[in-house]
């Protein structure tokens, strides 16, 4: 029998779907909502609790949906509102919750609000975006930088002012301190809640407010820039982002959002955090019952990889988050696929198996990005086929996000890997075909079936779902932790390397090995003898 938490989202497993690349029913080479519906039985078979669908709103697709022109409708390339309603109905019939992206820090420059705002300093929408006068010499009002390269200000000649954009110049920043803007956004949220969505993933949630004095960001100087998720090839990493984001006003905004969500039974929210001290921000944004339900940061989404890094990351967050709630992931649509990022170009599928076991053993909600269950490596997309503006700008030092966004391989031998009846918007990697769903369905030991087995097994153990967490010492490349709840105390050990590893068992502990999780049984006496990429779970006798 599955162990239930007090609310569905605590300890849930959320499967992220990037709709452009999941499944294409209408055969135009771009995934769509109907295509998602066709594959919901597959998603449910993984044993996840819900899905998070990346943006599908009307958009010119300069940033592939994160530049919205109409928050209340579906872009025709993805289908229609009727398709979305059918998707929610089918997901709920399969006991899958549905979460959608809310992008409130900015819109597209083609949004009707911005079209009106840029025309004049007067009018109903004149103050809906962040505008600022130039300095006396005509330059931008401060030194803020865009995440996507260059300055964060663009000139509008009709107003003779600059507008702020944290990402592309075509993504002007909304002014959430304007009560009319806040009311409009909350009304949009209610529109989707009324359509049956179960929660929101809040994109760039700490970017929603900025310093009203427009003070310059200070440089990092000689201090290490480890707080930034951006590599040094991007000048954005050279600033301390004290003033362009993560402002105190965000707390009141989160309170307004939470109050709306509380009007609807059993809804949730998760915020994406990218700040100079993301753990402190996560704690602040999830504290109490009047802010976000949970949040995640980029700490386990960077290239930095070691057992010690993972342990330090989790322990640091656990020490600071208090009564807040974390959401953990090892990959998403913005970063190199974890198999390649942490395992290298030739990482075996066994590495993916141990990573999901580790992820599922942490305290918190977890997110799995589409294709991780297939142990997909990063696809190599040549420059001439790149679509991602971030990758195009910073090539070749940063190859962008297209390598993790290529289409799902459903069949190994299909002309377009079963994704579509036409050439896909991004190329399908040859090395993905051999790990296609139809191939892995046939093997009990495939990565796909290992995911299913482990996630089903995890549901049976209250300690892994609701327990406290603490780490115990392990050698290099090894991790060992203890999860404890009520009468159950589980020790879990992981070998993140290709060489056998022995993890010492604390003195006096008597361990009874657990089975059914999909990893081979190992010797466990005074130490746990782990094979390459092995994992061990056992109960500790009291």
Coordinates of C-alpha atoms in Angstrom, one line a residue:
X1 CA 0.0 0.0 0.0
X2 CA 1.3 3.4 -0.9
X3 CA 2.2 5.8 1.9
X4 CA 0.2 9.0 1.8
X5 CA 1.5 12.4 3.0
X6 CA -0.7 15.1 4.5
X7 CA -0.8 16.8 1.1
X8 CA -0.2 15.3 -2.3
X9 CA 2.7 17.6 -3.3
X10 CA 5.0 16.7 -0.3
X11 CA 7.4 14.0 -1.4
X12 CA 5.6 13.8 -4.8
X13 CA 7.4 12.9 -8.0
X14 CA 6.7 15.4 -10.7
X15 CA 7.5 14.6 -14.3
X16 CA 8.4 17.7 -16.4
X17 CA 7.2 17.7 -20.0
X18 CA 8.7 20.1 -22.5
X19 CA 5.8 20.2 -24.9
X20 CA 7.7 21.1 -28.1
X21 CA 9.7 17.9 -27.8
X22 CA 7.5 15.3 -26.1
X23 CA 5.1 14.0 -28.8
X24 CA 3.7 15.5 -32.0
X25 CA 0.2 14.2 -33.0
X26 CA -0.5 16.6 -35.9
X27 CA 2.7 15.8 -37.7
X28 CA 4.2 19.3 -38.1
X29 CA 7.5 18.5 -36.3
X30 CA 6.5 20.3 -33.1
X31 CA 5.1 18.5 -30.1
X32 CA 1.6 19.5 -29.0
X33 CA -1.0 19.0 -26.2
X34 CA -2.8 16.2 -28.1
X35 CA 0.5 14.5 -28.3
X36 CA 0.9 14.7 -24.6
X37 CA -2.5 13.2 -24.1
X38 CA -1.5 10.2 -26.3
X39 CA 1.4 9.5 -23.9
X40 CA -0.2 10.1 -20.5
X41 CA -0.6 6.4 -20.0
X42 CA 3.1 6.1 -20.4
X43 CA 3.8 8.9 -17.9
X44 CA 1.4 7.3 -15.4
X45 CA 3.2 3.9 -15.8
X46 CA 6.4 5.5 -14.5
X47 CA 4.8 5.8 -11.0
X48 CA 4.9 9.6 -10.8
X49 CA 2.3 11.8 -9.0
X50 CA 2.0 14.6 -11.5
X51 CA 3.3 16.5 -14.5
X52 CA 4.7 20.0 -15.0
X53 CA 4.1 21.3 -18.5
X54 CA 6.5 24.0 -19.7
X55 CA 4.8 27.0 -21.4
X56 CA 2.2 26.4 -24.1
X57 CA 0.7 29.9 -24.2
X58 CA 0.5 32.1 -27.2
X59 CA 4.0 33.3 -28.0
X60 CA 6.3 34.4 -30.9
X61 CA 8.6 31.7 -29.5
X62 CA 11.7 34.0 -29.3
X63 CA 12.4 32.1 -26.0
X64 CA 10.2 29.2 -26.9
X65 CA 7.2 30.0 -24.8
X66 CA 8.8 32.0 -22.0
X67 CA 7.8 35.1 -23.9
X68 CA 4.1 35.3 -23.6
X69 CA 1.6 37.4 -25.7
X70 CA -1.6 35.9 -24.3
X71 CA -1.6 34.1 -20.9
X72 CA -5.2 32.9 -21.4
X73 CA -4.9 30.9 -24.6
X74 CA -2.9 28.1 -26.1
X75 CA -0.5 28.8 -29.0
X76 CA -1.8 27.2 -32.2
X77 CA 1.4 25.2 -32.6
X78 CA 0.4 23.4 -29.4
X79 CA -3.3 23.1 -30.0
X80 CA -6.3 24.8 -28.3
X81 CA -7.9 25.4 -25.0
X82 CA -10.2 22.4 -25.7
X83 CA -7.0 20.3 -26.0
X84 CA -5.8 21.6 -22.7
X85 CA -9.1 20.8 -21.0
X86 CA -8.9 17.3 -22.5
X87 CA -5.4 16.9 -21.2
X88 CA -6.4 17.9 -17.7
X89 CA -9.3 15.5 -17.7
X90 CA -7.2 12.6 -19.0
X91 CA -4.4 13.3 -16.5
X92 CA -6.9 13.4 -13.6
X93 CA -8.5 10.2 -14.7
X94 CA -5.0 8.6 -14.4
X95 CA -4.5 10.2 -10.9
X96 CA -1.9 12.6 -12.3
X97 CA -1.8 16.2 -11.0
X98 CA -1.2 18.9 -13.6
X99 CA 1.1 21.9 -12.9
X100 CA 1.8 24.6 -15.4
X101 CA 4.3 27.4 -15.8
X102 CA 3.5 30.9 -14.7
X103 CA 5.9 33.5 -16.2
X104 CA 5.3 36.7 -14.3
X105 CA 8.6 38.5 -14.4
X106 CA 8.1 39.5 -18.0
X107 CA 6.0 39.2 -21.2
X108 CA 6.8 39.2 -24.9
X109 CA 7.3 42.6 -26.4
X110 CA 4.4 41.7 -28.7
X111 CA 1.9 41.4 -25.7
X112 CA -0.8 44.0 -26.1
X113 CA 0.1 45.5 -22.7
X114 CA 3.6 46.3 -23.9
X115 CA 2.5 47.5 -27.3
X116 CA 0.4 50.1 -25.5
X117 CA 3.0 50.8 -22.8
X118 CA 5.9 51.6 -25.3
X119 CA 3.8 54.2 -27.2
X120 CA 3.6 56.9 -24.6
X121 CA 4.3 57.8 -20.9
X122 CA 0.6 58.3 -20.4
X123 CA -2.3 55.9 -20.9
X124 CA -3.8 52.9 -19.1
X125 CA -0.7 50.6 -19.6
X126 CA 2.0 53.3 -19.5
X127 CA 3.2 52.1 -16.1
X128 CA 2.8 48.4 -16.5
X129 CA 6.5 47.8 -17.3
X130 CA 9.8 49.0 -15.8
X131 CA 10.8 52.2 -17.5
X132 CA 13.7 54.5 -16.6
X133 CA 15.1 57.8 -17.9
X134 CA 18.6 57.7 -19.4
X135 CA 21.5 59.2 -17.5
X136 CA 22.6 62.7 -18.6
X137 CA 24.9 61.3 -21.3
X138 CA 22.1 59.1 -22.7
X139 CA 23.4 55.8 -21.4
X140 CA 21.3 53.3 -19.4
X141 CA 20.3 54.1 -15.8
X142 CA 22.7 51.5 -14.3
X143 CA 25.0 48.6 -14.9
X144 CA 22.5 45.7 -14.7
X145 CA 23.2 42.9 -17.1
X146 CA 20.9 40.4 -19.0
X147 CA 21.2 36.7 -18.2
X148 CA 21.2 36.2 -22.0
X149 CA 24.1 38.6 -22.6
X150 CA 24.6 42.3 -22.9
X151 CA 22.9 45.1 -20.9
X152 CA 19.6 44.7 -19.3
X153 CA 18.1 47.9 -20.7
X154 CA 16.8 48.7 -24.2
X155 CA 15.9 52.1 -25.6
X156 CA 12.4 53.0 -26.7
X157 CA 12.5 56.2 -28.8
X158 CA 8.8 57.0 -28.6
X159 CA 9.0 57.3 -24.8
X160 CA 12.7 58.4 -24.8
X161 CA 13.2 55.9 -22.0
X162 CA 14.8 52.6 -21.4
X163 CA 12.9 49.5 -20.5
X164 CA 14.3 46.6 -18.3
X165 CA 14.7 43.1 -19.5
X166 CA 16.4 40.4 -17.5
X167 CA 16.6 38.0 -20.5
X168 CA 16.0 38.8 -24.2
X169 CA 15.3 42.4 -25.2
X170 CA 12.0 41.0 -26.5
X171 CA 11.1 40.0 -22.9
X172 CA 10.3 43.4 -21.2
X173 CA 10.0 43.2 -17.4
X174 CA 6.5 43.7 -15.9
X175 CA 6.1 46.2 -13.0
X176 CA 4.5 44.0 -10.3
X177 CA 4.5 46.9 -7.9
X178 CA 1.7 48.4 -10.0
X179 CA -1.5 47.1 -8.4
X180 CA -3.3 46.8 -11.8
X181 CA -0.5 44.5 -13.0
X182 CA -0.7 42.4 -9.9
X183 CA -4.5 42.1 -10.2
X184 CA -4.2 41.1 -13.8
X185 CA -1.7 38.4 -13.1
X186 CA -3.7 37.0 -10.2
X187 CA -6.8 36.9 -12.4
X188 CA -4.8 34.9 -15.0
X189 CA -3.8 32.4 -12.3
X190 CA -7.5 32.1 -11.3
X191 CA -8.3 31.4 -14.9
X192 CA -6.1 28.3 -15.0
X193 CA -7.1 27.2 -11.5
X194 CA -10.7 27.3 -12.7
X195 CA -9.7 25.1 -15.6
X196 CA -8.5 22.4 -13.1
X197 CA -4.8 22.9 -12.9
X198 CA -3.3 21.6 -9.6
X199 CA -0.5 24.1 -9.2
X200 CA 2.0 26.5 -10.7
X201 CA 5.7 26.4 -11.3
X202 CA 6.7 30.0 -10.9
X203 CA 9.4 30.9 -13.5
X204 CA 12.2 33.1 -12.3
X205 CA 10.2 34.0 -9.2
X206 CA 12.8 36.1 -7.5
X207 CA 13.1 38.3 -10.6
X208 CA 9.7 39.9 -10.1
X209 CA 10.9 43.0 -8.2
X210 CA 13.9 45.2 -8.5
X211 CA 15.5 48.0 -6.4
X212 CA 13.4 51.1 -6.8
X213 CA 16.5 53.3 -6.6
X214 CA 18.1 51.5 -9.5
X215 CA 21.4 51.2 -7.8
X216 CA 24.4 49.6 -9.6
X217 CA 25.1 46.0 -8.8
X218 CA 28.6 45.6 -7.2
X219 CA 31.2 43.3 -8.8
X220 CA 32.2 40.0 -7.2
X221 CA 35.8 41.2 -7.4
X222 CA 38.2 38.5 -6.1
X223 CA 35.4 36.5 -4.4
X224 CA 34.5 33.2 -6.0
X225 CA 31.4 33.3 -8.2
X226 CA 30.1 29.9 -7.1
X227 CA 26.7 31.5 -6.2
X228 CA 25.9 32.0 -9.8
X229 CA 24.5 29.3 -12.0
X230 CA 26.2 31.1 -15.0
X231 CA 29.6 30.2 -16.2
X232 CA 32.3 32.8 -16.5
X233 CA 31.8 33.0 -20.3
X234 CA 28.7 35.0 -19.4
X235 CA 29.5 38.4 -18.0
X236 CA 26.3 38.1 -15.9
X237 CA 28.4 36.0 -13.5
X238 CA 30.7 38.9 -12.7
X239 CA 28.1 40.9 -10.7
X240 CA 26.6 40.4 -7.3
X241 CA 22.9 40.7 -8.1
X242 CA 22.0 42.7 -5.1
X243 CA 19.6 45.1 -6.7
X244 CA 18.2 43.7 -10.0
X245 CA 16.3 40.8 -8.3
X246 CA 15.5 39.1 -5.0
X247 CA 14.0 42.1 -3.4
X248 CA 12.0 42.3 -0.1
X249 CA 8.9 43.3 -2.0
X250 CA 8.7 39.7 -3.3
X251 CA 7.4 38.4 0.0
X252 CA 4.2 40.4 -0.2
X253 CA 3.7 39.2 -3.8
X254 CA 4.1 35.6 -2.7
X255 CA 1.5 36.2 0.0
X256 CA -1.0 37.4 -2.6
X257 CA -0.3 34.3 -4.8
X258 CA -0.6 31.9 -1.8
X259 CA -3.9 33.5 -0.7
X260 CA -5.3 32.9 -4.1
X261 CA -4.1 29.3 -4.1
X262 CA -5.6 28.7 -0.7
X263 CA -9.0 29.5 -2.1
X264 CA -8.8 26.3 -4.2
X265 CA -8.5 22.9 -2.5
X266 CA -5.2 21.0 -2.6
X267 CA -3.3 23.3 -5.0
X268 CA 0.4 24.0 -4.8
X269 CA 3.3 26.2 -6.1
X270 CA 7.0 25.7 -6.7
X271 CA 9.4 28.5 -7.3
X272 CA 12.5 28.6 -9.5
X273 CA 15.2 30.4 -7.5
X274 CA 18.4 31.8 -8.9
X275 CA 20.0 34.2 -6.4
X276 CA 23.4 34.9 -5.0
X277 CA 22.4 32.9 -1.9
X278 CA 19.7 30.6 -3.3
X279 CA 19.4 28.5 -0.1
X280 CA 18.6 31.6 2.0
X281 CA 16.1 32.7 -0.6
X282 CA 14.5 29.2 -0.8
X283 CA 14.1 29.3 3.0
X284 CA 12.7 32.8 3.0
X285 CA 10.3 32.1 0.1
X286 CA 8.9 28.8 1.6
X287 CA 8.7 29.8 5.3
X288 CA 5.4 29.5 7.0
X289 CA 2.0 29.1 5.3
X290 CA 1.7 32.4 3.4
X291 CA 4.4 32.0 0.7
X292 CA 5.4 29.4 -1.8
X293 CA 4.7 25.8 -1.0
X294 CA 8.2 24.7 -2.2
X295 CA 11.1 26.0 -4.2
X296 CA 14.2 24.7 -6.0
X297 CA 17.6 26.2 -6.9
X298 CA 20.3 25.3 -9.4
X299 CA 22.7 23.8 -6.9
X300 CA 22.4 20.3 -8.3
X301 CA 21.9 21.5 -11.9
X302 CA 25.4 22.8 -12.4
X303 CA 28.5 21.0 -13.8
X304 CA 30.0 20.7 -10.4
X305 CA 29.8 17.0 -9.4
X306 CA 31.1 14.9 -6.6
X307 CA 29.6 13.0 -3.7
X308 CA 30.9 15.6 -1.4
X309 CA 29.2 18.4 -3.4
X310 CA 25.9 16.6 -3.2
X311 CA 26.2 16.0 0.5
X312 CA 27.3 19.6 1.2
X313 CA 24.4 21.0 -0.9
X314 CA 21.8 19.0 0.8
X315 CA 23.2 19.5 4.3
X316 CA 23.5 23.3 3.8
X317 CA 19.9 23.6 2.6
X318 CA 18.6 21.4 5.4
X319 CA 20.4 23.6 7.9
X320 CA 18.7 26.7 6.6
X321 CA 15.3 25.8 5.3
X322 CA 13.5 25.5 8.6
X323 CA 9.8 24.7 8.1
X324 CA 10.2 25.4 4.3
X325 CA 10.1 22.6 1.8
X326 CA 12.6 21.8 -0.9
X327 CA 12.1 20.5 -4.4
X328 CA 15.1 18.5 -5.9
X329 CA 15.9 17.9 -9.5
X330 CA 19.0 16.8 -11.4
X331 CA 17.9 18.1 -14.7
X332 CA 15.5 20.3 -16.6
X333 CA 15.0 22.1 -19.9
X334 CA 17.6 24.7 -19.1
X335 CA 20.7 22.6 -18.4
X336 CA 22.9 19.9 -20.0
X337 CA 21.3 16.4 -19.4
X338 CA 22.6 15.1 -16.1
X339 CA 23.9 11.8 -17.5
X340 CA 26.4 13.8 -19.6
X341 CA 26.9 16.8 -17.2
X342 CA 27.9 14.6 -14.3
X343 CA 28.9 11.3 -16.0
X344 CA 30.7 12.5 -19.1
X345 CA 30.2 11.7 -22.8
X346 CA 30.2 7.9 -22.3
X347 CA 28.3 7.6 -19.0
X348 CA 26.5 4.2 -18.8
X349 CA 22.8 3.8 -18.2
X350 CA 23.7 2.4 -14.8
X351 CA 24.7 5.9 -13.7
X352 CA 21.1 7.1 -14.4
X353 CA 19.7 4.3 -12.3
X354 CA 21.8 5.2 -9.2
X355 CA 21.1 8.9 -9.7
X356 CA 17.3 8.4 -9.5
X357 CA 17.7 6.2 -6.4
X358 CA 19.8 9.0 -4.8
X359 CA 17.3 11.7 -5.9
X360 CA 14.4 9.7 -4.5
X361 CA 16.1 9.2 -1.2
X362 CA 16.4 13.0 -0.5
X363 CA 13.9 14.8 1.8
X364 CA 11.6 16.7 -0.4
X365 CA 9.6 16.7 -3.6
X366 CA 11.5 15.6 -6.7
X367 CA 11.2 16.5 -10.4
X368 CA 12.3 14.2 -13.3
X369 CA 12.8 15.8 -16.7
X370 CA 11.5 13.9 -19.7
X371 CA 14.0 11.4 -21.0
X372 CA 15.9 11.0 -17.8
X373 CA 14.1 7.7 -17.3
X374 CA 15.6 6.6 -20.6
X375 CA 19.1 7.6 -19.5
X376 CA 19.4 10.0 -22.4
X377 CA 22.7 11.7 -22.8
X378 CA 23.0 15.3 -24.0
X379 CA 22.4 15.6 -27.8
X380 CA 25.1 17.3 -29.9
X381 CA 23.3 19.9 -31.9
X382 CA 25.5 21.6 -34.5
X383 CA 25.6 25.4 -34.5
X384 CA 23.8 25.7 -37.8
X385 CA 20.8 23.9 -36.3
X386 CA 20.7 25.7 -33.0
X387 CA 17.4 27.3 -32.0
X388 CA 18.2 28.6 -28.5
X389 CA 19.1 32.3 -28.5
X390 CA 21.2 31.8 -25.4
X391 CA 23.4 29.1 -27.1
X392 CA 23.7 31.2 -30.3
X393 CA 25.0 34.1 -28.3
X394 CA 27.6 32.3 -26.3
X395 CA 28.7 29.6 -28.7
X396 CA 31.0 27.7 -28.5
X397 CA 31.9 28.3 -24.8
X398 CA 28.2 27.7 -23.9
X399 CA 26.3 25.5 -26.3
X400 CA 22.9 26.5 -25.0
X401 CA 19.9 24.5 -24.0
X402 CA 19.0 22.7 -27.3
X403 CA 21.0 19.6 -26.4
X404 CA 18.6 18.7 -23.6
X405 CA 15.5 19.7 -25.6
X406 CA 15.7 17.4 -28.5
X407 CA 12.6 15.2 -29.2
X408 CA 11.7 12.1 -27.1
X409 CA 12.6 8.9 -28.9
X410 CA 9.6 6.7 -28.8
X411 CA 10.6 4.1 -31.4
X412 CA 14.1 3.2 -32.4
X413 CA 13.5 2.6 -36.1
X414 CA 10.9 5.2 -37.0
X415 CA 12.0 7.8 -39.4
X416 CA 11.6 10.5 -36.8
X417 CA 11.9 8.1 -33.8
X418 CA 8.1 8.0 -33.3
X419 CA 8.0 11.6 -32.2
X420 CA 6.4 13.0 -35.4
X421 CA 5.5 12.2 -39.0
X422 CA 7.7 15.1 -40.1
X423 CA 11.2 16.4 -39.5
X424 CA 11.4 17.6 -35.9
X425 CA 12.1 21.2 -34.9
X426 CA 15.4 19.9 -33.4
X427 CA 17.4 17.0 -34.8
X428 CA 16.9 13.6 -33.1
X429 CA 20.2 12.3 -31.8
X430 CA 21.3 8.9 -33.2
X431 CA 22.5 7.8 -29.7
X432 CA 19.0 8.4 -28.4
X433 CA 17.4 5.9 -30.8
X434 CA 19.1 2.9 -29.2
X435 CA 17.5 4.0 -25.9
X436 CA 14.1 4.6 -27.3
X437 CA 11.0 3.7 -25.3
X438 CA 10.1 0.7 -27.5
X439 CA 13.5 -0.8 -27.0
X440 CA 13.6 -0.3 -23.2
X441 CA 10.1 -1.7 -22.7
X442 CA 11.4 -5.1 -23.8
X443 CA 14.1 -5.3 -21.1
X444 CA 13.4 -5.7 -17.4
X445 CA 16.7 -4.2 -16.6
X446 CA 16.5 -1.2 -18.8
X447 CA 16.8 2.3 -17.3
X448 CA 13.1 2.8 -18.0
X449 CA 12.0 -0.2 -16.1
X450 CA 14.5 0.5 -13.3
X451 CA 12.9 3.9 -12.8
X452 CA 9.4 2.3 -12.7
X453 CA 10.6 -0.3 -10.2
X454 CA 12.4 2.1 -7.9
X455 CA 9.6 4.7 -7.8
X456 CA 7.0 2.0 -7.1
X457 CA 9.2 0.7 -4.3
X458 CA 9.8 4.1 -2.8
X459 CA 6.1 4.6 -2.3
X460 CA 6.1 1.7 0.2
X461 CA 8.5 3.3 2.7
X462 CA 7.3 6.1 5.0
X463 CA 10.9 6.9 5.9
X464 CA 11.8 7.7 2.3
X465 CA 8.6 9.8 1.9
X466 CA 8.3 11.6 5.2
X467 CA 11.4 10.9 7.3
X468 CA 14.2 13.1 8.6
X469 CA 17.5 13.0 6.8
X470 CA 21.1 12.9 7.9
X471 CA 24.3 11.8 6.2
X472 CA 26.9 9.4 7.5
X473 CA 30.5 9.3 6.4
X474 CA 31.4 7.4 3.2
X475 CA 34.6 7.3 1.1
X476 CA 35.1 9.4 -2.0
X477 CA 32.5 8.7 -4.7
X478 CA 30.2 7.3 -2.1
X479 CA 27.2 8.7 -0.3
X480 CA 25.4 7.3 2.7
X481 CA 22.4 8.7 4.5
X482 CA 19.7 7.8 7.0
X483 CA 16.0 8.5 6.6
X484 CA 13.9 7.9 9.7
X485 CA 10.2 8.2 10.4
X486 CA 8.1 6.6 13.1
X487 CA 9.2 3.0 13.4
X488 CA 11.2 2.9 10.2
X489 CA 14.9 3.7 10.0
X490 CA 16.5 3.2 6.6
X491 CA 20.2 3.4 5.7
X492 CA 20.9 4.1 2.0
X493 CA 24.3 4.0 0.3
X494 CA 25.3 4.9 -3.2
X495 CA 28.3 4.3 -5.4
X496 CA 28.6 7.1 -7.9
X497 CA 31.7 5.6 -9.6
X498 CA 32.6 2.8 -12.0
X499 CA 34.7 1.1 -9.3
X500 CA 33.6 -1.0 -6.4
X501 CA 33.2 0.8 -3.1
X502 CA 32.9 -0.1 0.5
X503 CA 30.9 2.1 2.8
X504 CA 31.5 1.6 6.6
X505 CA 28.5 0.8 8.7
X506 CA 28.3 2.8 12.0
X507 CA 29.6 0.7 14.9
X508 CA 26.9 -1.4 16.6
X509 CA 24.4 -1.1 13.8
X510 CA 22.5 -4.2 12.8
X511 CA 21.1 -3.9 9.3
X512 CA 18.5 -6.0 7.5
X513 CA 18.8 -5.6 3.7
X514 CA 15.7 -4.4 1.8
X515 CA 14.8 -5.8 -1.6
X516 CA 12.5 -4.9 -4.4
X517 CA 14.1 -1.6 -5.4
X518 CA 15.9 -3.1 -8.4
X519 CA 19.5 -3.0 -7.2
X520 CA 21.4 -6.3 -6.7
X521 CA 21.8 -7.6 -3.1
X522 CA 25.3 -6.9 -1.7
X523 CA 27.3 -7.9 1.4
X524 CA 26.5 -5.7 4.4
X525 CA 28.2 -6.5 7.6
X526 CA 30.6 -4.0 9.1
X527 CA 30.6 -2.4 5.7
X528 CA 28.4 -2.3 2.6
X529 CA 30.2 -3.7 -0.5
X530 CA 28.8 -1.7 -3.4
X531 CA 29.5 -2.6 -7.0
X532 CA 30.0 0.0 -9.7
X533 CA 27.0 2.4 -9.7
X534 CA 25.4 0.3 -7.0
X535 CA 22.9 1.3 -4.3
X536 CA 21.9 -0.4 -1.0
X537 CA 18.9 0.1 1.2
X538 CA 18.5 -1.6 4.6
X539 CA 16.5 -1.1 7.8
X540 CA 18.4 -0.4 11.0
X541 CA 17.3 -2.6 13.9
X542 CA 16.5 -0.5 17.0

